[in-house]
Short mmCIF file of C-alpha atoms in Angstrom, two decimals:
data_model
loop_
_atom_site.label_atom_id
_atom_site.label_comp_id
_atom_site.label_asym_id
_atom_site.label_seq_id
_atom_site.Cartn_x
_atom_site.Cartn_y
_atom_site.Cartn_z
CA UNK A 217 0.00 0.00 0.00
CA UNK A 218 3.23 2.08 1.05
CA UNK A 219 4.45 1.76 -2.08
CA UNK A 220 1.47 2.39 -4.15
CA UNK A 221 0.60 5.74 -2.34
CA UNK A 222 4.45 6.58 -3.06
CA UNK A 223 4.51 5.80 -6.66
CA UNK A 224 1.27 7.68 -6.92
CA UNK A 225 2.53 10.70 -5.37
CA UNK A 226 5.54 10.97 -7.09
CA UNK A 227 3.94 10.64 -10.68
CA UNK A 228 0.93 13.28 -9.42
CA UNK A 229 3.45 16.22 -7.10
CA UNK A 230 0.38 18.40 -6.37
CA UNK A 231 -1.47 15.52 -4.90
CA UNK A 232 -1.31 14.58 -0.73
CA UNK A 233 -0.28 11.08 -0.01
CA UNK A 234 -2.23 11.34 2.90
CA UNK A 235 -5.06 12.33 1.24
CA UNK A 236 -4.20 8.85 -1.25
CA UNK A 237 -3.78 6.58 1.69
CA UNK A 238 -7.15 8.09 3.48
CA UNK A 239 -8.97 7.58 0.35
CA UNK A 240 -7.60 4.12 -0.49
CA UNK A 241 -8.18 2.90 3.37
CA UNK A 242 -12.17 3.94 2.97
CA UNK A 243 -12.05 2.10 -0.45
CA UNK A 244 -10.85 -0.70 1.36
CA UNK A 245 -13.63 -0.34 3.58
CA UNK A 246 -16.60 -0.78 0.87
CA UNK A 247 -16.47 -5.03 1.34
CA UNK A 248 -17.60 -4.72 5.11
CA UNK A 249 -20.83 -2.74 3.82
CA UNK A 250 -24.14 -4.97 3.00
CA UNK A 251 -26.15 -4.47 -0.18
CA UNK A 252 -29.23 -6.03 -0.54
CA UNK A 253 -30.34 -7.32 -3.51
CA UNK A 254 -33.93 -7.93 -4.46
CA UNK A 255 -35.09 -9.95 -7.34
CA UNK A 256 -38.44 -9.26 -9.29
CA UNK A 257 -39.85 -11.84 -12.11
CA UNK A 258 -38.98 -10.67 -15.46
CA UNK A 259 -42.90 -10.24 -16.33
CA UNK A 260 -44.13 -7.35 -13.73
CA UNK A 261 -44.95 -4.20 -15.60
CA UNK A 262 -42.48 -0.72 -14.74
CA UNK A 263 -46.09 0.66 -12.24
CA UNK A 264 -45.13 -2.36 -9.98
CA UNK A 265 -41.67 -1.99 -10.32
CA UNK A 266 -41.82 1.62 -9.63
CA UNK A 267 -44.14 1.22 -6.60
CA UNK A 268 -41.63 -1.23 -5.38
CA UNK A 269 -38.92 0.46 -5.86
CA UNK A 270 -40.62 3.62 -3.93
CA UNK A 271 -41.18 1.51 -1.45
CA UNK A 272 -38.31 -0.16 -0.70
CA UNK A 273 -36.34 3.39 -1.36
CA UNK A 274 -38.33 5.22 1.18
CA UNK A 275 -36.18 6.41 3.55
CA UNK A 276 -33.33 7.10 0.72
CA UNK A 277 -32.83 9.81 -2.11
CA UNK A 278 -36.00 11.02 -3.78
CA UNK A 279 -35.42 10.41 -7.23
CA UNK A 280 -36.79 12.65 -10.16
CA UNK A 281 -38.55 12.04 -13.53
CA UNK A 282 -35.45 11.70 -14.98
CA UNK A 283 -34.26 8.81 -12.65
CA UNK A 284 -37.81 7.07 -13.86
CA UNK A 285 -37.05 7.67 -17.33
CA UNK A 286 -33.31 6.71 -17.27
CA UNK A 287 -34.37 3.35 -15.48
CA UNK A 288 -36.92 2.70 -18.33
CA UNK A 289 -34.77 3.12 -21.16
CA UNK A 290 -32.04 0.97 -19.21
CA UNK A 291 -34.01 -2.31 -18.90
CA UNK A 292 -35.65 -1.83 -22.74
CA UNK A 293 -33.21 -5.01 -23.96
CA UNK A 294 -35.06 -4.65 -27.71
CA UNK A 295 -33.53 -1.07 -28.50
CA UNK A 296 -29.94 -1.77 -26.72
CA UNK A 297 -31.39 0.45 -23.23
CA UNK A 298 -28.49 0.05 -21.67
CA UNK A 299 -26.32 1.32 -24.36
CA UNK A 300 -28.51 4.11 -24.80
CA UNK A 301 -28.45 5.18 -21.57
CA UNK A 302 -25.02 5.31 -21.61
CA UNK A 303 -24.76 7.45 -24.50
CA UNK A 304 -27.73 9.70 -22.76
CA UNK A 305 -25.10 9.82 -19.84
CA UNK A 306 -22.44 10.50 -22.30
CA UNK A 307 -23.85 13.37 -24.47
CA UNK A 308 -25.37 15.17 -20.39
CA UNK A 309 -21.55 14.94 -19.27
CA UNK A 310 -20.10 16.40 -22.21
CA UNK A 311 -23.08 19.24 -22.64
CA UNK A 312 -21.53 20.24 -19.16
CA UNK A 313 -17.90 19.62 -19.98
CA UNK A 314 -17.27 19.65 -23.23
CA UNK A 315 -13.71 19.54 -22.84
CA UNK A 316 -13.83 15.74 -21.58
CA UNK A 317 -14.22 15.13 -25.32
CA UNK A 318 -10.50 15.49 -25.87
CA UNK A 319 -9.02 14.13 -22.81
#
C-alpha cells in the first residue's frame, strides 16, 4: 500500500499522499458494507416496479422524472437500453464539460 501511495505521489506532485492513503483505506472499507439485492420476475410491468422500488427506497434519495425515465430506457433489452443510456449519460456529461471530449 506504502508503495502504491508513493509511486502515486511521485507521478501526481500536487497531490497529498495522505489524502491517497485516506482515500484508499475507505475504499478498502466498501467489502464490510451490506447491499441487498432484491429480485423481481422478469414479467411485472415498470407501475409495480416503480411502486416497489418507492417503497423499498423510502427512507433514501427522492429520485426525479429523470431517474424514472433513465431506469426505463435501461431495462428496454429490444432497442440496446443500456447502451442508450449510456450514451444519454455520455452526451449530459459532455453538454456540461465539453472539454472531456478530448481528454
Amino acid at each position: 500500500m506504502f508503495q502504491l501511495v508513493g509511486t502515486y505521489g511521485r507521478k501526481n506532485p500536487g497531490v497529498s499522499q495522505d489524502a491517497v492513503f485516506a482515500s484508499i483505506e475507505k475504499m478498502r472499507k466498501i467489502i464490510n458494507n451490506h447491499v441487498g439485492v432484491i429480485e423481481l420476475a422478469d414479467d411485472l410491468d415498470i407501475e409495480t416496479v416503480t411502486e416497489i422500488f418507492i417503497r423499498v427506497n423510502s427512507a433514501g434519495t427522492e429520485l426525479s422524472q429523470a431517474d424514472f425515465a433513465m431506469s426505463k430506457i435501461a431495462v428496454n433489452e429490444s432497442y440496446g437500453g443500456n447502451l442508450l443510456r449510456k450514451a444519454i449519460d455520455y452526451f449530459c456529461h459532455l453538454a456540461i464539460a465539453p472539454e472531456f471530449l478530448h481528454a
